[in-house]
């Protein structure tokens, strides 16, 4: 399949979600030669397929075939295609096996603000009524990461933390499989320090070989597209202190790797 994959694919942006990917899509689309799409349909199914693939219930060649058939129409464009899709968190290695060194941009976010954002987002999303009835929708991390023996007794916050670990670890493993891997932090992209923000924007433009208008992009960054507007919790500190400690313990190795510790 490596030779048959469209050369119009410029890369993928993968993350846990709630990492500013809607805004990042707008940033990438400021280059007229790029067609960046955020979660094009079908997308949610790839969350379930990521789970099945990591449980060895779906072969990578089958998954790759399903994906490229579903994107055939989009790849007919003359522009270079970039897909920004947190639902495909488990598919990075699939792309690495069926493509020649695909470009994978990995966006990470500190668990402390991620867990607040994801809980607020889920608390008000339409899918909150269906989650418990859709098989594989909420990944049971204990089926993939060994040594988690008390999964059913964990709190919602602890389960979210383990999913944050699994998703980021899985995406991060692509660094070993492609020469074109880069990781950036949500906090650096949306920070108020112009020097830090400029560095991130320069890295993104260089990574995807694109031209960007930094003035236009700073306007986009200031809008905070798709942010959580309704609140069920207001800060990490509003979570029960014992759960805070458990969350930070679960996330500690990756937080250290990403520079949050």
mmCIF file of N, CA and C in Angstrom, residues 1-2 46 49 52-54 56-69 90-99 177:
data_model
loop_
_atom_site.group_PDB
_atom_site.id
_atom_site.type_symbol
_atom_site.label_atom_id
_atom_site.label_comp_id
_atom_site.label_asym_id
_atom_site.label_seq_id
_atom_site.Cartn_x
_atom_site.Cartn_y
_atom_site.Cartn_z
ATOM 1 N N UNK A 1 0.817 -1.210 0.000
ATOM 2 C CA UNK A 1 0.000 0.000 0.000
ATOM 3 C C UNK A 1 0.856 1.267 0.000
ATOM 4 N N UNK A 2 2.137 1.165 0.396
ATOM 5 C CA UNK A 2 2.987 2.341 0.500
ATOM 6 C C UNK A 2 3.085 3.090 -0.823
ATOM 7 N N UNK A 46 -13.529 5.964 14.107
ATOM 8 C CA UNK A 46 -12.107 5.651 14.212
ATOM 9 C C UNK A 46 -11.620 5.632 15.657
ATOM 10 N N UNK A 49 -12.378 2.067 16.338
ATOM 11 C CA UNK A 49 -11.426 1.240 15.586
ATOM 12 C C UNK A 49 -10.024 1.315 16.179
ATOM 13 N N UNK A 52 -10.122 -1.162 18.955
ATOM 14 C CA UNK A 52 -10.090 -2.536 18.438
ATOM 15 C C UNK A 52 -8.710 -2.902 17.904
ATOM 16 N N UNK A 53 -8.071 -1.967 17.215
ATOM 17 C CA UNK A 53 -6.752 -2.210 16.655
ATOM 18 C C UNK A 53 -5.734 -2.486 17.765
ATOM 19 N N UNK A 54 -5.773 -1.683 18.826
ATOM 20 C CA UNK A 54 -4.818 -1.860 19.922
ATOM 21 C C UNK A 54 -5.091 -3.126 20.730
ATOM 22 N N UNK A 56 -5.794 -5.841 19.201
ATOM 23 C CA UNK A 56 -5.506 -6.886 18.204
ATOM 24 C C UNK A 56 -6.763 -7.544 17.672
ATOM 25 N N UNK A 57 -7.854 -6.768 17.582
ATOM 26 C CA UNK A 57 -9.105 -7.278 17.036
ATOM 27 C C UNK A 57 -9.369 -6.749 15.632
ATOM 28 N N UNK A 58 -8.447 -5.918 15.124
ATOM 29 C CA UNK A 58 -8.597 -5.350 13.796
ATOM 30 C C UNK A 58 -7.200 -5.214 13.187
ATOM 31 N N UNK A 59 -6.996 -5.813 12.011
ATOM 32 C CA UNK A 59 -5.676 -5.792 11.385
ATOM 33 C C UNK A 59 -5.410 -4.430 10.766
ATOM 34 N N UNK A 60 -4.152 -3.973 10.831
ATOM 35 C CA UNK A 60 -3.816 -2.623 10.370
ATOM 36 C C UNK A 60 -4.095 -2.440 8.873
ATOM 37 N N UNK A 61 -3.915 -3.499 8.056
ATOM 38 C CA UNK A 61 -4.178 -3.363 6.629
ATOM 39 C C UNK A 61 -5.669 -3.132 6.376
ATOM 40 N N UNK A 62 -6.499 -3.791 7.175
ATOM 41 C CA UNK A 62 -7.949 -3.602 7.046
ATOM 42 C C UNK A 62 -8.323 -2.181 7.461
ATOM 43 N N UNK A 63 -7.776 -1.733 8.581
ATOM 44 C CA UNK A 63 -8.062 -0.390 9.073
ATOM 45 C C UNK A 63 -7.590 0.672 8.082
ATOM 46 N N UNK A 64 -6.402 0.485 7.537
ATOM 47 C CA UNK A 64 -5.877 1.438 6.560
ATOM 48 C C UNK A 64 -6.771 1.490 5.322
ATOM 49 N N UNK A 65 -7.219 0.323 4.868
ATOM 50 C CA UNK A 65 -8.086 0.281 3.695
ATOM 51 C C UNK A 65 -9.390 1.017 3.928
ATOM 52 N N UNK A 66 -9.989 0.804 5.098
ATOM 53 C CA UNK A 66 -11.236 1.499 5.451
ATOM 54 C C UNK A 66 -11.014 3.002 5.445
ATOM 55 N N UNK A 67 -9.897 3.419 6.050
ATOM 56 C CA UNK A 67 -9.625 4.857 6.158
ATOM 57 C C UNK A 67 -9.453 5.497 4.787
ATOM 58 N N UNK A 68 -8.579 4.948 3.945
ATOM 59 C CA UNK A 68 -8.289 5.592 2.666
ATOM 60 C C UNK A 68 -9.480 5.568 1.719
ATOM 61 N N UNK A 69 -10.319 4.549 1.815
ATOM 62 C CA UNK A 69 -11.538 4.547 1.008
ATOM 63 C C UNK A 69 -12.476 5.661 1.457
ATOM 64 N N UNK A 90 -5.237 6.188 17.861
ATOM 65 C CA UNK A 90 -4.585 4.880 17.828
ATOM 66 C C UNK A 90 -4.079 4.474 16.450
ATOM 67 N N UNK A 91 -4.201 5.356 15.465
ATOM 68 C CA UNK A 91 -3.910 4.975 14.091
ATOM 69 C C UNK A 91 -2.563 5.478 13.580
ATOM 70 N N UNK A 92 -1.813 6.188 14.397
ATOM 71 C CA UNK A 92 -0.530 6.710 13.948
ATOM 72 C C UNK A 92 0.390 5.629 13.428
ATOM 73 N N UNK A 93 0.467 4.513 14.139
ATOM 74 C CA UNK A 93 1.351 3.426 13.706
ATOM 75 C C UNK A 93 0.841 2.797 12.411
ATOM 76 N N UNK A 94 -0.476 2.811 12.203
ATOM 77 C CA UNK A 94 -1.038 2.284 10.951
ATOM 78 C C UNK A 94 -0.529 3.113 9.776
ATOM 79 N N UNK A 95 -0.604 4.442 9.924
ATOM 80 C CA UNK A 95 -0.126 5.317 8.856
ATOM 81 C C UNK A 95 1.369 5.117 8.606
ATOM 82 N N UNK A 96 2.117 4.901 9.688
ATOM 83 C CA UNK A 96 3.567 4.711 9.547
ATOM 84 C C UNK A 96 3.894 3.430 8.795
ATOM 85 N N UNK A 97 3.077 2.400 8.960
ATOM 86 C CA UNK A 97 3.331 1.133 8.293
ATOM 87 C C UNK A 97 2.916 1.147 6.824
ATOM 88 N N UNK A 98 1.890 1.915 6.489
ATOM 89 C CA UNK A 98 1.393 1.873 5.110
ATOM 90 C C UNK A 98 1.842 3.070 4.273
ATOM 91 N N UNK A 99 2.496 4.053 4.912
ATOM 92 C CA UNK A 99 3.001 5.218 4.193
ATOM 93 C C UNK A 99 4.502 5.357 4.457
ATOM 94 N N UNK A 177 8.709 5.363 14.468
ATOM 95 C CA UNK A 177 8.293 4.742 13.215
ATOM 96 C C UNK A 177 8.377 5.659 12.008
#
